[in-house]
């Protein structure tokens, strides 16, 4: 049976992601089992919280190579928020964290700018158009695979990135109302 | 551009949304899940549920209802009012809420803020506070607890700063003086806190017409505003509020 695996590696809860896919009629399995992840038709890599603890969790659960394979094996893969950042090379968070290096680019902290709160919380535009829901203190620099950009605190950052079958978003499509569900529906149709 | 958020607040008692002024004369407004869907479709940027309880006598949070809401809407929502431990926070977040809000509990046990932030991330931990005017406090405002009934001697601005140091990711300033009046948000302490802390601040209490939101965004520099009575009674829709905000030049999410 066709299903979407949602990787549960202890970085935030997967309930909202599963419930958004359920609303679209998609079968999901929330799992940390390598076999279930690699046999899935498509994989979602969510995440909130800190990069270092997320990387530690992935290593402790033996999922580093599993995520790498799922993100590059040609089947649809979706990274969300911290799940996008972890695909990059390096993050400034927690004094510096080496990431998975599946995509080029670095993750930096928003500068302290008067009038801009950190974390950025709320609905912001992607490519000057549709708004999606963001919650983050760190951002990914623009890179060769950036397909969506967003502005905050004087920075233009990567809010959407695509490399072949790998799609990743800084915003939370599962919390972005109809616009978010439309994106997830496209992902399900891949 | 990051838009300013309009957040409907739903007070839930024994499975129904109610509205009372200063905890009296509660009026039944409807089913929480149905109202959540209607507000989500109608342009709410986020929702907050207070005091989700299953029964009048005991006060455990109605986790079944949190799950129903999470399955029915796909925008962020916060739950507050019945949290008494880190375990309660975990149950609420695993049930699908984006955030938990603590108020009186955080005064008694400030450690709940730092513990919650360490486990779930600070973006999940909202500090709610109920300041009342008191000229003897340094900022001119004192924190009350237990639904405005108990004074604490704690200065509102000091408490906001301390809560952020502990790990609060957002602060809701609910003015005792303005709550339920529908005559506009409290502007003084709301602005003082919004300008003093590095995390987003949400204005609460007193919204009666769209111009009140325009004023609190423009003059108190908050990131979000809570609305209740003015939309629950049908006097205004969220879209009507947002149109007025947009006309005033406030960045507002209009497509939903």
mmCIF file of C-alpha atoms in Angstrom, chain B:
data_model
loop_
_atom_site.group_PDB
_atom_site.id
_atom_site.type_symbol
_atom_site.label_atom_id
_atom_site.label_comp_id
_atom_site.label_asym_id
_atom_site.label_seq_id
_atom_site.Cartn_x
_atom_site.Cartn_y
_atom_site.Cartn_z
ATOM 1 C CA UNK B 1 6.837 41.063 4.794
ATOM 2 C CA UNK B 2 5.808 39.448 8.068
ATOM 3 C CA UNK B 3 2.109 40.151 8.610
ATOM 4 C CA UNK B 4 0.463 41.198 11.865
ATOM 5 C CA UNK B 5 -1.603 38.367 13.309
ATOM 6 C CA UNK B 6 -5.283 38.454 14.265
ATOM 7 C CA UNK B 7 -5.992 35.728 16.826
ATOM 8 C CA UNK B 8 -9.521 34.752 17.890
ATOM 9 C CA UNK B 9 -9.704 33.567 21.487
ATOM 10 C CA UNK B 10 -12.109 30.795 22.435
ATOM 11 C CA UNK B 11 -12.975 30.251 26.102
ATOM 12 C CA UNK B 12 -14.074 26.658 26.456
ATOM 13 C CA UNK B 13 -15.981 25.385 29.501
ATOM 14 C CA UNK B 14 -17.275 21.841 29.648
ATOM 15 C CA UNK B 15 -16.945 21.358 25.934
ATOM 16 C CA UNK B 16 -18.642 24.580 24.811
ATOM 17 C CA UNK B 17 -17.294 27.988 23.822
ATOM 18 C CA UNK B 18 -18.544 30.580 26.293
ATOM 19 C CA UNK B 19 -18.181 34.286 26.736
ATOM 20 C CA UNK B 20 -18.431 36.039 30.046
ATOM 21 C CA UNK B 21 -17.327 39.444 31.256
ATOM 22 C CA UNK B 22 -14.939 39.153 34.207
ATOM 23 C CA UNK B 23 -15.868 35.503 34.623
ATOM 24 C CA UNK B 24 -19.582 36.197 35.073
ATOM 25 C CA UNK B 25 -22.717 35.749 32.992
ATOM 26 C CA UNK B 26 -21.275 33.068 30.737
ATOM 27 C CA UNK B 27 -23.132 32.812 27.452
ATOM 28 C CA UNK B 28 -22.993 29.681 25.291
ATOM 29 C CA UNK B 29 -21.503 30.564 21.898
ATOM 30 C CA UNK B 30 -21.137 27.218 20.183
ATOM 31 C CA UNK B 31 -19.075 24.118 19.474
ATOM 32 C CA UNK B 32 -15.297 24.691 19.706
ATOM 33 C CA UNK B 33 -14.354 22.577 16.698
ATOM 34 C CA UNK B 34 -17.023 24.118 14.453
ATOM 35 C CA UNK B 35 -16.006 27.610 15.522
ATOM 36 C CA UNK B 36 -12.318 26.814 15.014
ATOM 37 C CA UNK B 37 -12.992 25.689 11.444
ATOM 38 C CA UNK B 38 -15.145 28.736 10.707
ATOM 39 C CA UNK B 39 -12.511 31.143 12.029
ATOM 40 C CA UNK B 40 -9.672 29.324 10.274
ATOM 41 C CA UNK B 41 -11.537 29.501 6.949
ATOM 42 C CA UNK B 42 -12.507 33.085 7.733
ATOM 43 C CA UNK B 43 -8.950 34.374 7.985
ATOM 44 C CA UNK B 44 -7.734 33.779 11.543
ATOM 45 C CA UNK B 45 -3.935 33.700 11.570
ATOM 46 C CA UNK B 46 -3.862 31.566 14.694
ATOM 47 C CA UNK B 47 -6.280 30.521 17.440
ATOM 48 C CA UNK B 48 -6.041 30.381 21.207
ATOM 49 C CA UNK B 49 -8.160 28.165 23.434
ATOM 50 C CA UNK B 50 -8.366 28.952 27.127
ATOM 51 C CA UNK B 51 -9.444 26.714 29.940
ATOM 52 C CA UNK B 52 -10.330 23.693 27.852
ATOM 53 C CA UNK B 53 -11.866 21.564 30.565
ATOM 54 C CA UNK B 54 -13.817 18.363 30.431
ATOM 55 C CA UNK B 55 -15.928 18.964 33.533
ATOM 56 C CA UNK B 56 -16.683 21.652 36.074
ATOM 57 C CA UNK B 57 -15.423 19.843 39.183
ATOM 58 C CA UNK B 58 -12.069 18.584 38.023
ATOM 59 C CA UNK B 59 -9.899 20.579 35.711
ATOM 60 C CA UNK B 60 -7.848 18.269 33.518
ATOM 61 C CA UNK B 61 -7.458 19.586 29.972
ATOM 62 C CA UNK B 62 -9.806 17.994 27.502
ATOM 63 C CA UNK B 63 -7.131 16.324 25.359
ATOM 64 C CA UNK B 64 -9.781 14.719 23.154
ATOM 65 C CA UNK B 65 -10.955 18.169 22.157
ATOM 66 C CA UNK B 66 -7.403 19.367 21.442
ATOM 67 C CA UNK B 67 -7.019 16.379 19.111
ATOM 68 C CA UNK B 68 -10.322 17.127 17.381
ATOM 69 C CA UNK B 69 -9.274 20.728 16.799
ATOM 70 C CA UNK B 70 -5.857 19.634 15.506
ATOM 71 C CA UNK B 71 -7.492 17.277 13.027
ATOM 72 C CA UNK B 72 -9.954 19.906 11.819
ATOM 73 C CA UNK B 73 -7.777 22.989 11.298
ATOM 74 C CA UNK B 74 -4.354 23.495 9.741
ATOM 75 C CA UNK B 75 -3.251 26.774 11.247
ATOM 76 C CA UNK B 76 -1.363 27.177 14.543
ATOM 77 C CA UNK B 77 -3.251 27.151 17.830
ATOM 78 C CA UNK B 78 -2.329 27.586 21.478
ATOM 79 C CA UNK B 79 -3.911 26.073 24.562
ATOM 80 C CA UNK B 80 -3.872 27.714 27.962
ATOM 81 C CA UNK B 81 -5.643 27.875 31.240
ATOM 82 C CA UNK B 82 -5.482 24.335 32.514
ATOM 83 C CA UNK B 83 -1.771 23.570 32.340
ATOM 84 C CA UNK B 84 -0.395 22.477 35.704
ATOM 85 C CA UNK B 85 2.754 20.529 34.859
ATOM 86 C CA UNK B 86 5.324 19.706 32.203
ATOM 87 C CA UNK B 87 3.344 16.504 31.583
ATOM 88 C CA UNK B 88 0.256 18.582 30.757
ATOM 89 C CA UNK B 89 2.351 20.600 28.301
ATOM 90 C CA UNK B 90 3.559 17.454 26.644
ATOM 91 C CA UNK B 91 0.042 16.005 26.297
ATOM 92 C CA UNK B 92 -1.237 19.228 24.740
ATOM 93 C CA UNK B 93 1.649 19.523 22.278
ATOM 94 C CA UNK B 94 1.552 15.860 21.287
ATOM 95 C CA UNK B 95 -2.192 16.238 20.726
ATOM 96 C CA UNK B 96 -1.352 18.779 18.008
ATOM 97 C CA UNK B 97 -1.283 22.228 19.632
ATOM 98 C CA UNK B 98 1.509 24.496 18.435
ATOM 99 C CA UNK B 99 1.932 26.303 21.740
ATOM 100 C CA UNK B 100 1.000 26.151 25.399
ATOM 101 C CA UNK B 101 0.252 29.225 27.441
ATOM 102 C CA UNK B 102 1.049 29.485 31.143
ATOM 103 C CA UNK B 103 -0.022 32.307 33.424
ATOM 104 C CA UNK B 104 -0.675 31.841 37.167
ATOM 105 C CA UNK B 105 1.350 28.630 37.172
ATOM 106 C CA UNK B 106 4.463 30.468 35.956
ATOM 107 C CA UNK B 107 4.214 32.943 38.848
ATOM 108 C CA UNK B 108 4.181 30.084 41.346
ATOM 109 C CA UNK B 109 6.727 27.965 39.492
ATOM 110 C CA UNK B 110 8.858 30.057 37.093
ATOM 111 C CA UNK B 111 10.835 26.904 36.378
ATOM 112 C CA UNK B 112 7.922 25.602 34.283
ATOM 113 C CA UNK B 113 8.955 28.167 31.629
ATOM 114 C CA UNK B 114 12.590 27.075 31.478
ATOM 115 C CA UNK B 115 11.703 23.377 31.693
ATOM 116 C CA UNK B 116 9.107 23.738 28.947
ATOM 117 C CA UNK B 117 11.482 25.701 26.708
ATOM 118 C CA UNK B 118 14.228 23.106 27.200
ATOM 119 C CA UNK B 119 11.950 20.215 26.241
ATOM 120 C CA UNK B 120 9.801 21.716 23.473
ATOM 121 C CA UNK B 121 11.713 24.806 22.327
ATOM 122 C CA UNK B 122 10.939 28.337 23.404
ATOM 123 C CA UNK B 123 8.640 28.928 20.441
ATOM 124 C CA UNK B 124 6.144 26.563 22.115
ATOM 125 C CA UNK B 125 6.044 28.411 25.435
ATOM 126 C CA UNK B 126 3.753 31.420 25.710
ATOM 127 C CA UNK B 127 3.596 33.488 28.884
ATOM 128 C CA UNK B 128 0.173 34.961 29.532
ATOM 129 C CA UNK B 129 -0.006 37.815 32.014
ATOM 130 C CA UNK B 130 -2.852 39.857 33.506
ATOM 131 C CA UNK B 131 -1.479 43.276 34.529
ATOM 132 C CA UNK B 132 -3.556 45.834 36.418
ATOM 133 C CA UNK B 133 -2.746 49.507 36.974
ATOM 134 C CA UNK B 134 -0.825 50.140 40.193
ATOM 135 C CA UNK B 135 1.154 53.392 40.516
ATOM 136 C CA UNK B 136 3.287 51.866 43.253
ATOM 137 C CA UNK B 137 4.962 49.419 40.839
ATOM 138 C CA UNK B 138 8.007 50.695 38.871
ATOM 139 C CA UNK B 139 6.300 50.232 35.493
ATOM 140 C CA UNK B 140 2.938 51.363 36.902
ATOM 141 C CA UNK B 141 1.429 47.900 36.443
ATOM 142 C CA UNK B 142 1.167 44.902 38.731
ATOM 143 C CA UNK B 143 0.623 41.256 37.818
ATOM 144 C CA UNK B 144 -2.569 39.574 39.006
ATOM 145 C CA UNK B 145 -3.305 35.844 38.986
ATOM 146 C CA UNK B 146 -6.236 33.460 39.274
ATOM 147 C CA UNK B 147 -8.333 35.340 36.742
ATOM 148 C CA UNK B 148 -7.559 38.815 38.122
ATOM 149 C CA UNK B 149 -8.525 37.810 41.680
ATOM 150 C CA UNK B 150 -5.102 37.744 43.339
ATOM 151 C CA UNK B 151 -2.535 40.542 43.345
ATOM 152 C CA UNK B 152 1.113 39.517 43.438
ATOM 153 C CA UNK B 153 3.223 42.631 44.066
ATOM 154 C CA UNK B 154 5.187 41.662 40.947
ATOM 155 C CA UNK B 155 5.952 44.425 38.471
ATOM 156 C CA UNK B 156 4.558 43.607 35.018
ATOM 157 C CA UNK B 157 7.545 44.822 32.996
ATOM 158 C CA UNK B 158 10.040 43.071 35.276
ATOM 159 C CA UNK B 159 8.086 39.848 34.995
ATOM 160 C CA UNK B 160 7.992 40.073 31.188
ATOM 161 C CA UNK B 161 11.786 40.495 31.042
ATOM 162 C CA UNK B 162 12.360 37.667 33.495
ATOM 163 C CA UNK B 163 10.016 35.308 31.617
ATOM 164 C CA UNK B 164 11.937 35.896 28.387
ATOM 165 C CA UNK B 165 15.216 35.192 30.189
ATOM 166 C CA UNK B 166 13.688 31.952 31.460
ATOM 167 C CA UNK B 167 12.685 30.945 27.927
ATOM 168 C CA UNK B 168 9.241 32.317 27.059
ATOM 169 C CA UNK B 169 8.959 32.601 23.266
ATOM 170 C CA UNK B 170 5.986 34.951 23.216
ATOM 171 C CA UNK B 171 4.100 37.117 25.712
ATOM 172 C CA UNK B 172 0.360 37.758 25.808
ATOM 173 C CA UNK B 173 -0.475 40.956 27.673
ATOM 174 C CA UNK B 174 -4.092 40.716 28.808
ATOM 175 C CA UNK B 175 -5.136 43.929 30.486
ATOM 176 C CA UNK B 176 -7.383 43.556 33.522
ATOM 177 C CA UNK B 177 -8.564 47.132 33.071
ATOM 178 C CA UNK B 178 -9.546 46.674 29.411
ATOM 179 C CA UNK B 179 -10.759 43.055 29.457
ATOM 180 C CA UNK B 180 -14.341 42.678 28.378
ATOM 181 C CA UNK B 181 -14.918 46.408 27.890
ATOM 182 C CA UNK B 182 -14.690 46.335 24.069
ATOM 183 C CA UNK B 183 -13.436 49.918 24.320
ATOM 184 C CA UNK B 184 -9.951 49.305 22.974
ATOM 185 C CA UNK B 185 -6.722 47.677 24.066
ATOM 186 C CA UNK B 186 -4.686 48.917 26.997
ATOM 187 C CA UNK B 187 -1.880 50.878 25.353
ATOM 188 C CA UNK B 188 0.632 51.800 28.075
ATOM 189 C CA UNK B 189 1.945 48.568 29.568
ATOM 190 C CA UNK B 190 1.330 46.743 26.292
ATOM 191 C CA UNK B 191 3.662 49.128 24.497
ATOM 192 C CA UNK B 192 6.245 49.150 27.314
ATOM 193 C CA UNK B 193 6.508 45.357 27.146
ATOM 194 C CA UNK B 194 6.421 45.164 23.327
ATOM 195 C CA UNK B 195 9.343 47.577 23.123
ATOM 196 C CA UNK B 196 11.297 45.998 25.979
ATOM 197 C CA UNK B 197 11.399 42.307 25.102
ATOM 198 C CA UNK B 198 13.026 40.644 22.060
ATOM 199 C CA UNK B 199 10.196 38.104 21.550
ATOM 200 C CA UNK B 200 6.792 38.699 19.917
ATOM 201 C CA UNK B 201 4.114 40.348 22.072
ATOM 202 C CA UNK B 202 0.368 39.793 21.712
ATOM 203 C CA UNK B 203 -2.177 42.394 22.881
ATOM 204 C CA UNK B 204 -5.284 41.014 24.568
ATOM 205 C CA UNK B 205 -8.415 42.422 26.146
ATOM 206 C CA UNK B 206 -10.637 45.254 25.025
ATOM 207 C CA UNK B 207 -10.987 44.747 21.245
ATOM 208 C CA UNK B 208 -14.370 46.086 20.173
ATOM 209 C CA UNK B 209 -13.875 47.422 16.662
ATOM 210 C CA UNK B 210 -11.292 47.106 13.859
ATOM 211 C CA UNK B 211 -9.799 50.522 14.632
ATOM 212 C CA UNK B 212 -8.719 49.197 18.035
ATOM 213 C CA UNK B 213 -6.461 46.683 16.298
ATOM 214 C CA UNK B 214 -5.058 49.355 13.984
ATOM 215 C CA UNK B 215 -4.197 51.489 16.985
ATOM 216 C CA UNK B 216 -2.529 48.727 19.007
ATOM 217 C CA UNK B 217 -0.427 47.635 16.028
ATOM 218 C CA UNK B 218 0.596 51.180 15.089
ATOM 219 C CA UNK B 219 1.097 52.667 18.540
ATOM 220 C CA UNK B 220 1.924 49.777 20.873
ATOM 221 C CA UNK B 221 4.032 47.950 18.238
ATOM 222 C CA UNK B 222 2.675 44.506 19.066
ATOM 223 C CA UNK B 223 3.039 41.546 16.719
ATOM 224 C CA UNK B 224 -0.442 40.124 17.162
ATOM 225 C CA UNK B 225 -3.801 40.997 18.695
ATOM 226 C CA UNK B 226 -6.472 38.816 20.261
ATOM 227 C CA UNK B 227 -10.141 39.295 19.405
ATOM 228 C CA UNK B 228 -13.112 37.636 21.079
ATOM 229 C CA UNK B 229 -16.488 39.268 21.713
ATOM 230 C CA UNK B 230 -16.446 41.480 18.626
ATOM 231 C CA UNK B 231 -16.350 38.452 16.326
ATOM 232 C CA UNK B 232 -18.186 35.927 18.523
ATOM 233 C CA UNK B 233 -21.283 38.140 18.552
ATOM 234 C CA UNK B 234 -21.145 38.527 14.770
ATOM 235 C CA UNK B 235 -20.607 42.280 14.970
ATOM 236 C CA UNK B 236 -17.526 41.945 12.755
ATOM 237 C CA UNK B 237 -15.929 39.253 10.600
ATOM 238 C CA UNK B 238 -12.181 38.693 10.610
ATOM 239 C CA UNK B 239 -12.095 39.844 6.993
ATOM 240 C CA UNK B 240 -13.773 43.128 7.940
ATOM 241 C CA UNK B 241 -11.157 43.663 10.645
ATOM 242 C CA UNK B 242 -8.334 42.818 8.259
ATOM 243 C CA UNK B 243 -9.633 45.118 5.530
ATOM 244 C CA UNK B 244 -9.487 48.040 7.942
ATOM 245 C CA UNK B 245 -5.969 47.003 8.981
ATOM 246 C CA UNK B 246 -4.851 46.767 5.372
ATOM 247 C CA UNK B 247 -6.329 50.164 4.505
ATOM 248 C CA UNK B 248 -4.339 51.602 7.409
ATOM 249 C CA UNK B 249 -1.148 50.233 5.854
ATOM 250 C CA UNK B 250 -0.613 47.366 8.305
ATOM 251 C CA UNK B 251 0.842 44.230 6.685
ATOM 252 C CA UNK B 252 -2.055 41.789 6.757
ATOM 253 C CA UNK B 253 -2.662 38.303 5.326
ATOM 254 C CA UNK B 254 -5.668 38.672 3.048
ATOM 255 C CA UNK B 255 -5.770 35.396 1.059
ATOM 256 C CA UNK B 256 -7.155 32.400 2.889
#
